[in-house]
Coordinates of C-alpha atoms in Angstrom, one line a residue:
X263 CA 14.5 34.7 -7.9
X264 CA 15.8 32.4 -10.4
X265 CA 18.9 31.7 -8.8
X266 CA 17.2 31.2 -5.3
X267 CA 15.0 28.6 -6.8
X268 CA 18.0 26.9 -8.5
X269 CA 19.8 26.8 -5.1
X270 CA 16.8 25.6 -3.3
X271 CA 16.9 22.6 -6.0
X272 CA 20.4 21.9 -5.7
X273 CA 20.2 21.6 -1.8
X274 CA 17.1 19.8 -1.5
X275 CA 16.6 17.8 -4.6
X276 CA 13.5 15.5 -4.6
X277 CA 13.0 16.8 -0.8
X278 CA 11.8 20.2 -2.2
X279 CA 9.7 18.4 -4.6
X280 CA 8.3 16.2 -2.3
X281 CA 7.6 19.1 0.1
X282 CA 5.4 20.7 -2.8
X283 CA 3.5 17.6 -3.4
X284 CA 2.6 17.5 0.2
X285 CA 1.6 20.6 0.4
X286 CA -0.7 20.1 -2.2
X287 CA -2.1 17.0 -0.3
X288 CA -2.5 19.2 3.0
X289 CA -5.1 21.1 1.6
X290 CA -8.3 20.0 2.1
X291 CA -10.6 19.0 -0.7
X292 CA -14.3 18.4 -0.9
X293 CA -15.8 17.1 2.2
X294 CA -16.8 13.6 2.9
X295 CA -19.9 12.2 4.7
X296 CA -19.8 9.2 7.5
X297 CA -23.1 7.4 6.9
X298 CA -24.5 6.4 10.3
X299 CA -23.7 2.8 11.3
X300 CA -20.6 0.9 12.8
X301 CA -16.7 1.7 12.0
X302 CA -13.9 -0.1 13.1
X303 CA -10.0 0.4 13.8
X304 CA -7.5 -2.4 14.0
X305 CA -5.3 -2.0 17.4
X306 CA -3.2 -4.9 17.2
X307 CA 0.0 -3.0 16.0
X308 CA -0.9 0.7 17.6
X309 CA -1.9 -0.8 21.1
X310 CA -3.8 2.1 22.2
X311 CA -5.3 1.9 25.7
X312 CA -8.4 4.3 24.8
X313 CA -9.3 5.1 21.4
X314 CA -11.7 8.0 20.3
X315 CA -12.7 8.7 16.8
X316 CA -12.5 12.5 15.9
X317 CA -13.8 14.4 12.8
X318 CA -13.9 18.0 11.8
X319 CA -17.0 19.6 10.4
X320 CA -17.2 23.4 9.4
X321 CA -14.3 24.2 11.7
X322 CA -15.6 22.2 14.7
X323 CA -13.9 18.9 16.0
X324 CA -16.3 16.3 17.4
X325 CA -14.9 13.6 19.6
X326 CA -16.8 10.1 19.6
X327 CA -16.4 7.2 22.1
X328 CA -15.1 3.8 20.7
X329 CA -15.3 0.4 22.6
X330 CA -13.1 -2.5 22.3
X331 CA -14.3 -5.9 21.1
X332 CA -14.5 -8.8 23.3
X333 CA -12.9 -11.2 20.8
X334 CA -10.2 -9.4 19.4
X335 CA -7.9 -5.8 19.5
X336 CA -10.4 -4.1 17.6
X337 CA -12.3 -0.8 18.7
X338 CA -15.8 0.1 17.2
X339 CA -17.5 3.7 17.0
X340 CA -20.9 3.4 16.4
X341 CA -22.6 6.7 14.6
X342 CA -26.1 6.9 15.4
X343 CA -26.8 9.8 12.6
X344 CA -25.0 10.8 9.7
X345 CA -22.0 13.1 9.9
X346 CA -22.0 15.3 6.9
X347 CA -19.4 17.9 5.6
X348 CA -16.2 16.1 7.4
X349 CA -13.0 17.9 6.5
X350 CA -10.9 15.7 8.2
X351 CA -10.8 12.7 10.5
X352 CA -8.3 10.7 12.7
X353 CA -8.4 8.2 15.7
X354 CA -6.5 9.5 19.1
X355 CA -5.2 7.6 21.9
X356 CA -6.9 9.9 24.6
X357 CA -9.2 10.0 27.7
X358 CA -10.6 13.1 26.2
X359 CA -14.3 13.5 26.7
X360 CA -16.7 12.9 23.7
X361 CA -18.4 16.2 22.5
X362 CA -17.9 19.3 20.1
X363 CA -15.2 21.6 20.5
X364 CA -15.0 25.0 18.6
X365 CA -12.0 24.6 17.2
X366 CA -10.4 22.9 13.9
X367 CA -8.8 19.4 14.3
X368 CA -5.3 20.3 14.0
X369 CA -5.5 23.2 16.6
X370 CA -7.5 20.5 18.8
X371 CA -4.8 17.9 18.3
X372 CA -1.9 20.3 19.4
X373 CA -3.7 21.1 22.1
X374 CA -3.7 17.5 23.2
X375 CA -0.1 17.0 22.4
X376 CA 0.9 19.9 24.8
X377 CA -1.2 18.5 27.4
X378 CA 0.3 15.3 27.1
X379 CA 3.9 14.6 25.5
X380 CA 3.0 11.0 25.2
X381 CA -0.1 11.8 23.3
X382 CA -0.6 9.7 20.2
X383 CA -2.8 9.7 17.2
X384 CA -3.2 8.7 13.3
X385 CA -2.6 10.8 10.8
X386 CA -5.5 13.4 9.7
X387 CA -7.6 12.3 6.6
X388 CA -9.4 14.3 4.1
X389 CA -11.2 13.2 0.5
X390 CA -8.2 13.2 -1.5
X391 CA -7.2 9.9 -0.4
X392 CA -9.0 6.8 -2.2
X393 CA -10.5 5.7 1.3
X394 CA -13.0 8.5 1.4
X395 CA -15.1 6.3 -0.5
X396 CA -15.3 3.4 1.9
X397 CA -18.6 2.0 3.1
X398 CA -20.0 1.5 6.6
X399 CA -18.7 -1.7 8.5
X400 CA -14.9 -1.4 7.2
X401 CA -11.8 -1.3 9.3
X402 CA -9.2 1.4 9.7
X403 CA -6.1 -0.6 9.5
X404 CA -2.7 1.5 10.8
X405 CA 0.5 0.8 8.9
X406 CA 2.9 1.8 11.3
X407 CA 3.6 2.4 15.2
X408 CA 4.5 6.1 16.0
X409 CA 3.6 9.3 17.7
X410 CA 1.6 9.9 14.5
X411 CA 0.4 7.0 12.7
X412 CA -0.4 6.4 9.2
X413 CA -2.9 3.8 8.0
X414 CA -6.1 2.9 5.4
X415 CA -9.6 1.5 5.4
X416 CA -10.4 -2.0 4.4
X417 CA -13.4 -4.6 4.4
X418 CA -13.6 -6.9 7.2
X419 CA -13.8 -9.8 4.5
X420 CA -10.4 -8.7 3.4
X421 CA -8.9 -10.2 6.7
X422 CA -10.4 -13.7 5.7
X423 CA -8.9 -13.7 2.2
X424 CA -6.2 -16.4 1.3
X425 CA -4.1 -16.9 -1.6
X426 CA -5.3 -18.4 -4.7
X427 CA -2.6 -21.0 -5.2
X428 CA -2.7 -20.2 -9.0
X429 CA 0.6 -18.4 -8.6
X430 CA 3.8 -19.1 -6.5
X431 CA 3.2 -17.9 -3.1
X432 CA 6.1 -16.3 -1.1
X433 CA 6.1 -16.2 2.7
X434 CA 8.2 -13.6 4.6
X435 CA 8.4 -13.2 8.3
X436 CA 9.8 -10.2 9.9
X437 CA 11.6 -10.8 13.3
X438 CA 9.5 -10.4 15.9
X439 CA 6.6 -9.5 13.1
X440 CA 8.1 -6.0 12.9
X441 CA 6.5 -3.7 10.6
X442 CA 8.2 -2.7 7.5
X443 CA 8.2 1.1 8.0
X444 CA 11.3 2.5 6.2
X445 CA 13.3 2.3 3.0
X446 CA 15.9 3.7 5.0
X447 CA 17.4 0.4 6.5
X448 CA 16.8 -3.5 6.3
X449 CA 15.5 -5.6 9.0
X450 CA 16.0 -9.1 9.5
X451 CA 13.2 -11.8 8.5
X452 CA 12.9 -15.1 7.1
X453 CA 11.7 -16.4 3.6
X454 CA 10.4 -19.4 1.7
X455 CA 8.5 -20.1 -1.6
X456 CA 5.9 -22.4 -2.6
X457 CA 5.7 -23.4 -6.3
X458 CA 1.9 -24.3 -5.6
X459 CA 2.8 -27.2 -7.9
X460 CA 3.4 -24.9 -11.2
X461 CA 5.3 -26.6 -13.9
X462 CA 8.5 -24.9 -14.2
X463 CA 9.0 -23.3 -11.0
X464 CA 10.8 -24.7 -8.0
X465 CA 9.9 -24.1 -4.1
X466 CA 12.8 -22.6 -2.6
X467 CA 13.4 -23.1 1.4
X468 CA 10.3 -24.3 3.4
X469 CA 8.1 -23.3 6.5
X470 CA 10.4 -25.6 8.7
X471 CA 13.7 -24.3 6.9
X472 CA 13.1 -21.0 5.8
X473 CA 16.0 -18.9 4.2
X474 CA 17.3 -15.9 6.1
X475 CA 16.7 -12.4 4.5
X476 CA 16.9 -8.6 5.2
X477 CA 13.7 -6.4 3.8
X478 CA 13.1 -2.8 3.5
X479 CA 10.8 -0.7 1.5
X480 CA 11.4 0.9 -1.8
X481 CA 10.0 3.3 -4.2
X482 CA 9.1 7.2 -4.2
X483 CA 5.5 7.7 -4.6
X484 CA 4.6 4.3 -4.3
X485 CA 6.0 4.1 -0.8
X486 CA 4.8 7.3 0.3
X487 CA 1.4 7.7 -1.1
X488 CA 0.3 4.0 -1.7
X489 CA -0.9 1.8 1.2
X490 CA 0.2 -1.4 -0.9
X491 CA 3.9 -1.0 -0.3
X492 CA 6.8 -2.3 -2.6
X493 CA 9.8 -3.9 -0.9
X494 CA 13.5 -4.7 -1.3
X495 CA 14.6 -8.1 -0.5
X496 CA 18.1 -9.4 0.1
X497 CA 19.1 -13.0 0.4
X498 CA 22.3 -13.7 2.6
X499 CA 23.6 -16.2 0.0
X500 CA 22.8 -15.7 -3.7
X501 CA 19.6 -17.3 -4.9
X502 CA 18.1 -17.9 -8.2
X503 CA 14.0 -17.8 -7.1
X504 CA 11.5 -19.0 -9.7
X505 CA 14.6 -19.1 -12.3
X506 CA 15.5 -15.6 -12.1
X507 CA 19.2 -14.4 -12.3
X508 CA 21.0 -15.8 -9.7
X509 CA 21.8 -12.6 -6.9
X510 CA 21.3 -11.9 -3.3
X511 CA 19.1 -8.7 -4.6
X512 CA 15.4 -8.8 -5.6
X513 CA 12.7 -6.4 -5.7
X514 CA 8.4 -7.2 -4.8
X515 CA 6.5 -4.7 -7.0
X516 CA 2.7 -4.3 -6.6
X517 CA 2.3 -2.6 -10.4
X518 CA -1.2 -1.4 -9.6
X519 CA -2.2 0.6 -12.6
X520 CA -5.2 1.1 -14.9
X521 CA -3.6 -1.1 -17.3
X522 CA -4.4 -4.2 -15.6
X523 CA -0.9 -4.6 -14.4
X524 CA 0.2 -4.7 -18.0
X525 CA 2.4 -1.4 -18.1
X526 CA 5.9 -2.8 -16.6
X527 CA 5.6 -6.1 -18.2
X528 CA 4.8 -4.6 -21.7
X529 CA 7.5 -2.2 -21.5
X530 CA 10.2 -4.9 -20.3
X531 CA 8.8 -7.1 -23.2
X532 CA 9.5 -4.7 -25.8
X533 CA 12.9 -4.0 -24.3
X534 CA 13.6 -7.8 -24.8
X535 CA 12.0 -8.1 -28.4
X536 CA 14.3 -4.9 -29.6
X537 CA 17.4 -6.7 -28.2
X538 CA 18.3 -4.6 -25.4
X539 CA 21.5 -5.9 -23.6
X540 CA 19.7 -6.5 -20.4
X541 CA 15.9 -6.3 -19.3
X542 CA 14.6 -7.0 -15.6
X543 CA 12.3 -10.1 -15.4
X544 CA 9.5 -10.3 -13.4
X545 CA 7.3 -13.0 -12.3
X546 CA 3.7 -12.9 -10.6
X547 CA 3.3 -14.4 -7.2
X548 CA 1.4 -13.9 -4.2
X549 CA 2.7 -12.4 -0.8
X550 CA 2.0 -13.6 2.9
X551 CA 3.8 -11.2 5.1
X552 CA 3.8 -11.9 8.7
X553 CA 1.2 -14.6 8.4
X554 CA -1.1 -11.9 6.4
X555 CA -2.2 -12.5 2.7
X556 CA -0.9 -9.1 0.8
X557 CA -2.3 -9.9 -2.6
X558 CA -0.5 -10.0 -6.0
X559 CA 2.9 -9.0 -6.2
X560 CA 5.9 -9.5 -8.7
X561 CA 9.2 -10.6 -8.0
X562 CA 11.7 -8.7 -9.9
X563 CA 15.3 -8.8 -10.7
X564 CA 17.3 -5.4 -9.0
X565 CA 19.1 -3.3 -11.7
X566 CA 22.8 -3.4 -10.3
X567 CA 26.0 -4.0 -11.8
X568 CA 26.6 -7.8 -11.4
X569 CA 27.3 -10.9 -13.9
X570 CA 23.7 -11.6 -15.7
X571 CA 22.3 -7.9 -15.2
X572 CA 24.6 -4.7 -15.8
X573 CA 27.3 -6.7 -16.8
X574 CA 30.1 -4.2 -16.7
X575 CA 33.4 -3.6 -14.6
X576 CA 32.4 -2.7 -10.9
X577 CA 33.8 0.3 -9.4
X578 CA 34.8 0.4 -5.8
X579 CA 33.1 3.1 -3.5
X580 CA 35.6 6.4 -2.8
X581 CA 38.4 5.1 -5.3
X582 CA 40.7 7.9 -6.0
X583 CA 42.5 6.5 -8.8
X584 CA 41.7 8.7 -11.9
X585 CA 41.9 5.4 -14.4
X586 CA 39.5 3.7 -11.9
X587 CA 37.1 6.6 -12.1
X588 CA 36.2 5.8 -15.8
X589 CA 34.0 3.0 -14.9
X590 CA 31.7 1.1 -14.4
X591 CA 29.1 3.6 -13.6
X592 CA 25.4 2.9 -13.3
X593 CA 23.7 6.3 -13.0
X594 CA 19.9 7.4 -12.4
X595 CA 17.9 10.6 -12.8
X596 CA 16.1 9.7 -9.6
X597 CA 15.0 11.3 -6.1
X598 CA 18.1 9.9 -4.2
X599 CA 19.7 12.2 -1.7
X600 CA 23.0 11.0 -2.7
X601 CA 25.3 14.0 -4.0
X602 CA 23.9 14.5 -7.6
X603 CA 25.1 15.9 -10.9
X604 CA 23.0 18.7 -11.5
X605 CA 21.8 20.0 -14.9
X606 CA 19.9 23.2 -15.4
X607 CA 18.1 23.5 -18.9
X608 CA 16.1 26.9 -19.8
X609 CA 13.7 26.9 -22.7
X610 CA 11.8 30.3 -23.2
X611 CA 13.5 31.5 -20.0
X612 CA 11.2 29.0 -18.0
X613 CA 12.8 27.3 -14.9
X614 CA 9.9 25.7 -13.4
X615 CA 10.5 22.1 -14.7
X616 CA 13.8 22.0 -16.8
X617 CA 16.2 20.7 -14.3
X618 CA 17.3 17.2 -13.4
X619 CA 19.9 15.3 -11.3
X620 CA 21.8 12.3 -11.8
X621 CA 22.8 10.1 -9.0
X622 CA 25.3 7.1 -8.9
X623 CA 23.8 3.7 -8.0
X624 CA 27.2 2.3 -8.2
X625 CA 29.6 3.2 -7.1
X626 CA 27.4 4.7 -4.2
X627 CA 30.1 6.6 -2.2
X628 CA 32.1 8.8 -4.4
X629 CA 35.7 10.1 -4.2
X630 CA 36.3 13.8 -5.4
X631 CA 38.0 12.0 -8.4
X632 CA 35.1 10.0 -9.0
X633 CA 32.6 12.8 -8.6
X634 CA 34.8 15.1 -10.7
X635 CA 34.9 12.5 -13.6
X636 CA 31.3 12.0 -13.9
X637 CA 30.4 15.5 -13.4
X638 CA 32.5 16.6 -16.5
X639 CA 31.3 13.8 -18.5
X640 CA 27.7 14.6 -18.1
X641 CA 28.1 18.3 -18.3
X642 CA 30.5 17.9 -21.4
X643 CA 27.8 15.6 -22.9
X644 CA 25.0 18.0 -22.4
X645 CA 27.0 20.8 -23.9
X646 CA 27.2 18.6 -27.0
X647 CA 23.6 18.0 -27.4
X648 CA 22.6 21.6 -27.7
X649 CA 25.0 22.9 -30.5
X650 CA 23.6 24.8 -33.2
X651 CA 24.7 22.5 -36.2
X652 CA 22.8 19.2 -36.0
X653 CA 25.2 17.4 -38.3
X654 CA 27.9 17.9 -35.7
X655 CA 28.6 14.4 -34.5
X656 CA 30.4 15.5 -30.8
X657 CA 27.6 14.2 -28.9
X658 CA 28.3 10.6 -30.4
X659 CA 31.6 10.6 -28.5
X660 CA 29.4 10.4 -25.5
X661 CA 26.5 8.5 -26.0
X662 CA 25.9 4.9 -27.7
X663 CA 23.7 5.8 -30.3
X664 CA 22.5 2.5 -31.1
X665 CA 21.3 2.1 -27.4
X666 CA 19.6 5.6 -27.5
X667 CA 17.6 4.7 -30.6
X668 CA 16.3 1.4 -29.3
X669 CA 15.6 3.0 -25.9
X670 CA 13.7 5.8 -27.3
X671 CA 11.3 3.5 -29.6
X672 CA 10.7 1.5 -26.4
X673 CA 9.6 4.9 -24.6
X674 CA 7.8 5.9 -27.4
X675 CA 5.6 3.1 -28.5
X676 CA 4.9 2.7 -24.5
X677 CA 4.3 6.4 -24.2
X678 CA 6.1 6.6 -21.0
X679 CA 5.8 10.3 -20.8
X680 CA 8.2 10.6 -17.8
X681 CA 10.9 8.1 -19.2
X682 CA 13.5 10.8 -20.1
X683 CA 13.1 12.9 -16.8
X684 CA 12.6 10.2 -13.8
X685 CA 13.8 7.0 -13.5
X686 CA 16.0 7.3 -16.2
X687 CA 18.9 4.7 -16.0
X688 CA 22.3 5.0 -17.6
X689 CA 25.6 3.0 -17.7
X690 CA 29.2 3.3 -18.7
X691 CA 31.5 0.7 -18.9
X692 CA 35.6 1.1 -17.7
X693 CA 37.6 3.0 -20.1
X694 CA 38.3 6.4 -21.0
X695 CA 36.6 6.0 -24.6
X696 CA 33.5 3.8 -23.3
X697 CA 30.3 5.5 -24.0
X698 CA 27.3 6.3 -21.9
X699 CA 24.5 3.7 -22.6
X700 CA 20.8 4.5 -22.4
X701 CA 19.2 1.6 -20.3
X702 CA 18.2 -1.0 -18.9
X703 CA 14.6 0.2 -19.1
X704 CA 12.8 0.7 -15.7
X705 CA 9.5 2.0 -14.3
X706 CA 6.8 2.3 -16.7
X707 CA 4.1 3.4 -14.2
X708 CA 3.3 6.9 -16.2
X709 CA 3.3 4.9 -19.6
X710 CA 0.3 5.1 -22.0
X711 CA -0.6 8.5 -21.1
X712 CA -4.2 9.0 -20.9
X713 CA -4.9 12.5 -20.3
X714 CA -4.5 13.0 -23.6
X715 CA -6.2 9.9 -25.4
X716 CA -5.0 11.1 -29.1
X717 CA -1.7 9.4 -30.1
X718 CA -0.7 11.9 -32.4
X719 CA 2.1 13.3 -30.1
X720 CA 5.8 12.6 -29.3
X721 CA 6.4 12.0 -25.6
X722 CA 8.4 15.3 -25.5
X723 CA 5.3 17.3 -26.4
X724 CA 3.2 16.7 -23.7
X725 CA 3.2 19.8 -21.6
X726 CA 4.2 18.0 -18.3
X727 CA 5.9 19.3 -15.0
X728 CA 8.9 16.8 -15.4
X729 CA 10.0 17.5 -19.3
X730 CA 13.3 16.6 -20.0
X731 CA 14.9 18.5 -22.9
X732 CA 17.7 16.2 -23.9
X733 CA 15.6 13.8 -25.9
X734 CA 13.8 16.8 -27.8
X735 CA 17.0 18.0 -28.7
X736 CA 18.9 15.0 -29.6
X737 CA 16.2 14.0 -32.5
X738 CA 16.9 17.0 -34.2
X739 CA 20.2 15.1 -35.0
X740 CA 19.6 13.5 -38.4
X741 CA 22.1 10.6 -37.6
X742 CA 19.8 9.5 -34.4
X743 CA 16.7 9.9 -37.0
X744 CA 18.4 7.5 -39.3
X745 CA 19.2 5.1 -36.5
X746 CA 15.6 5.3 -35.0
X747 CA 14.3 4.4 -38.5
X748 CA 16.5 1.3 -38.6
X749 CA 15.1 0.3 -35.3
X750 CA 11.6 1.0 -36.5
X751 CA 12.2 -1.1 -39.6
X752 CA 13.2 -4.3 -37.4
X753 CA 10.4 -3.5 -35.2
X754 CA 7.9 -3.8 -38.2
X755 CA 9.7 -6.6 -40.2
X756 CA 9.7 -8.7 -36.8
X757 CA 6.2 -7.9 -35.8
X758 CA 6.9 -6.7 -32.5
X759 CA 3.6 -5.2 -32.0
X760 CA 1.7 -8.7 -32.5
X761 CA 4.3 -10.1 -30.2
X762 CA 3.6 -8.0 -27.4
X763 CA 0.0 -8.0 -27.7
X764 CA 0.0 -11.6 -27.4
X765 CA 2.0 -11.6 -24.6
X766 CA 0.2 -8.8 -22.9
X767 CA -3.2 -11.4 -23.2
X768 CA -1.0 -14.1 -22.0
X769 CA 0.1 -12.1 -18.9
X770 CA -3.4 -11.1 -18.1
X771 CA -4.6 -15.0 -18.3
X772 CA -1.7 -15.8 -15.9
X773 CA -2.8 -13.3 -13.2
X774 CA -6.2 -13.1 -13.7
X775 CA -7.8 -15.6 -10.9
X776 CA -5.2 -14.1 -8.2
X777 CA -6.4 -11.0 -9.0
X778 CA -10.2 -11.0 -9.5
X779 CA -10.9 -13.5 -6.5
X780 CA -8.3 -12.7 -3.9
X781 CA -6.4 -9.3 -4.5
X782 CA -9.4 -7.2 -5.6
X783 CA -10.9 -8.3 -1.8
X784 CA -7.9 -7.7 -0.2
X785 CA -7.3 -4.3 -1.8
X786 CA -10.8 -3.1 -3.2
X787 CA -10.1 0.5 -3.6
X788 CA -7.3 0.1 -6.2
X789 CA -9.9 0.3 -8.8
X790 CA -7.5 0.8 -11.7
X791 CA -5.7 -2.4 -11.0
X792 CA -9.1 -4.3 -10.8
X793 CA -10.6 -2.7 -14.2
X794 CA -11.2 -5.5 -16.4
X795 CA -11.9 -3.3 -19.4
X796 CA -8.6 -1.6 -19.0
X797 CA -6.6 -4.0 -21.0
X798 CA -8.6 -3.6 -24.1
X799 CA -8.0 0.0 -23.8
X800 CA -4.6 0.0 -23.2
X801 CA -4.1 -2.7 -26.6
X802 CA -6.1 -0.3 -28.3
X803 CA -4.1 2.7 -27.4
X804 CA -0.8 0.8 -28.1
X805 CA -2.1 -0.1 -31.6
X806 CA -3.2 3.4 -32.6
X807 CA 0.0 4.7 -31.2
X808 CA 2.1 2.3 -33.4
X809 CA 0.0 3.3 -36.3
X810 CA 1.1 6.9 -35.9
X811 CA 4.7 6.4 -35.2
X812 CA 4.7 4.4 -38.4
X813 CA 3.9 7.4 -40.4
X814 CA 6.7 9.4 -38.5
X815 CA 9.7 6.5 -38.7
X816 CA 8.9 4.3 -41.8
X817 CA 11.4 3.4 -44.1
X818 CA 10.8 3.9 -47.6
X819 CA 12.1 0.9 -50.0
X820 CA 15.4 2.1 -51.3
X821 CA 16.4 4.3 -48.3
X822 CA 19.2 2.3 -47.4
X823 CA 20.9 4.8 -45.1
X824 CA 17.5 5.5 -43.4
X825 CA 17.6 9.0 -43.7
X826 CA 14.1 9.4 -45.2
X827 CA 14.9 9.9 -48.8
X828 CA 16.0 7.8 -51.6
X829 CA 19.0 9.2 -53.1
X830 CA 22.4 8.7 -54.9
X831 CA 23.9 8.4 -51.4
X832 CA 21.9 5.1 -50.8
X833 CA 23.8 3.4 -53.9
X834 CA 27.0 4.6 -52.1
X835 CA 25.5 2.6 -48.8
X836 CA 24.8 -0.4 -50.9
X837 CA 28.5 -0.3 -52.5
X838 CA 29.9 0.4 -48.7
X839 CA 27.9 -2.7 -47.6
X840 CA 29.1 -5.1 -50.4
X841 CA 32.7 -4.1 -50.8
X842 CA 33.9 -3.0 -47.5
X843 CA 31.6 -5.1 -45.2
X844 CA 30.1 -1.7 -43.4
X845 CA 27.6 -3.0 -41.1
X846 CA 26.2 0.8 -40.7
X847 CA 23.6 -0.4 -42.8
X848 CA 21.3 -3.7 -42.5
X849 CA 21.1 -6.6 -45.0
X850 CA 17.4 -6.1 -45.1
X851 CA 17.8 -2.5 -45.7
X852 CA 20.2 -3.2 -48.4
X853 CA 18.2 -6.1 -50.0
X854 CA 16.3 -4.1 -52.4
X855 CA 15.1 -6.7 -54.7
X856 CA 14.4 -9.2 -51.4
X857 CA 16.1 -11.9 -52.8
X858 CA 18.3 -12.8 -49.7
X859 CA 21.6 -11.4 -51.2
X860 CA 23.1 -8.1 -51.6
X861 CA 24.4 -7.9 -55.4
X862 CA 24.5 -5.5 -58.4
X863 CA 20.9 -6.6 -58.7
X864 CA 20.1 -4.3 -55.7
X865 CA 21.9 -1.7 -57.0
X866 CA 19.8 -1.8 -60.7
X867 CA 16.5 -2.0 -58.4
X868 CA 17.6 0.6 -56.5
X869 CA 17.9 3.0 -59.4
X870 CA 14.7 1.6 -61.0
X871 CA 13.3 3.1 -57.8
X872 CA 14.9 6.5 -58.1
X873 CA 13.6 6.7 -62.0
X874 CA 10.2 6.1 -60.6
X875 CA 10.0 2.5 -62.8

C-alpha cells in the first residue's frame, strides 16, 4: 500500500491532492434555506435562452421558472414561499417544465444532458461555499462560459460601485472582453494606469493610448476556490509601473485574508528589514477589468531570474552542457505539473504528509543532463540533513547557512505554518561550488496560524497535513542554531518588531478607504478581509510570538559565538575577530563593554562575566 500511494504521488503530484480536496467539497454539508423573495442571474456572459432555477431538497429536485428583465439581460425567479433544507442548487439552460422530480439533482442533470448534447448549466452549489449566506435580492454572477459554468452571488449595488480614487487605478480590457478563465495560457489585452494624482506615482499609458499586454490567471487555491481571481500580466515591452523594478512580468494579487491584508506585506517588510538579497514589492491599486470595478488588488513583482530580482545567471532551457547545468536555478516546492524532483520522508512510519516535490521555474524545460544534475544535488543535500551526528557540516556544502537562518526567522516570526512545505522558493547561481539559497520569500497566506492562538510553538510543531521535515531536522544542527541567534540579535538590536508594526499600521491606513467603502460593497462575503478588528489581533499575535521566540533565541551578553553559552570558546572568538578579522562573529557580539571598539578590554569584560563579576 505504501508503494502504491508513493507511486500515485509521483505520477499525479498536485492533481492527486486537488482530487482529494475536491472530493471533500463534493460532499454535501448542512442544508441551507432560500427565503421567499426575488433572486436574479446575470446572463450577459452565459447567453442562456431559457433559464430555470433548480434546487434539491430531501432527494427531490424542484424546477422553478425564471423570466427575463426588460431593461438588461438578467433573469429573475420569484419564490412565493421559503424553500428549506436545500442540499444543492444550480441554473439550467432548458425548456424543462417547472415542477418536482423524484430524484436528486445530479441524476436529474445527467438525464437532461443525455436528452440534449447542447445542454448547459452552472455548477451545483451547496452550503460549503460562502455564498450560502447571501440575502434576498442578490444576483448570481457566472464567471465563465462553458458546458458547466462556475459563478458566485453578489448584491445588486455591487454593480454600481466605482473606484475610490485614493489608490492608483489599473484599467485592463481583454480582446473582445474575453473572460480570463484559465491560467494555462495568456490572452491579449490592453493596460493603462491612472495615478489619480497621488504623489510619488506616475501614470502609465492612457485611455486613448493603452499599452498592449497579455494576461492569464495564476495561483492554486486562490485560483480554483476564490471568486475574486489573481492574475499574471505580461507587457510586450519592459515597464516600471508605479516604480516597481523594470520588467515585462507582474502579478495582480488580491490578498484577501483575516489580517486585513497584512500577511503578505508584513512578511515582505520583515524580509527587507532582515536584509534578504531580494524581496518582491507590491503596491495597492484598484482594478477595473473590462469596464467593471473588481476592487482592491496589489500590483506585485513576479519572482523570476532577472536583473533587479533574482539576479543570477540565467540557464537556457533544454541545455545538455554539464557545466551549464550547474546554474542558475530557480526552484520551488509547489504544485506545477512540470517534471518534479520528488523527496519522500518518513517519520514514525507515516507517509500521509511527508513528501514534497521541487519543480524548476528557471529553466522550465529540462534536458536529461539538467534534470540529473538538480536531482542529484537535492537528494545529496537531503541525505546530508538526516545524518545522526549533528556536528557534521556536510550539509553546509549544499546550503547557504546565512540565507537559511534569515529565511527561517522570517517564517517563524510570521508563523507561516506551510513555509517549508509549499511555495518555498530556492535559487542557485552558476558554478559547481555555488550553494542553494533559501528565498526570496513568497506567499504568507497561511501565516499567523490562528487555529491555535497560543504562541509557544515552533512552526514545525503544528500537526498539519503539509509538514516538511527538512527544517525540523536542520534545527538540530548547532551551527544553524548559532546563526539563528546571530540573526535574532540583529532583529532585536534593530528594533525590527517596532518597524514592522509601524509599517503595518501605515499600510492599513493607505488601503482603508478603498477597502471599506468600495471593496466591501464589491465583494461583501470576504468577511475576513473586511474585519477592521483583525489587524489588532494580528499585531497582538506577532508581538506575543516575538516575545516567546526571544526566550528561545536570545543571545546572553558574552556569548560571542552565539551557541547559547558563555565559555572560553567565546574568548577565542574575540581573539579571532581582533587578530584575524574573522567575520564569522559580528562586531556587536564581540563588543562586550559596548564602547564601539573590539580590544583587550572586551576580553577582560568577558572574563568578568564568566567569573560572575
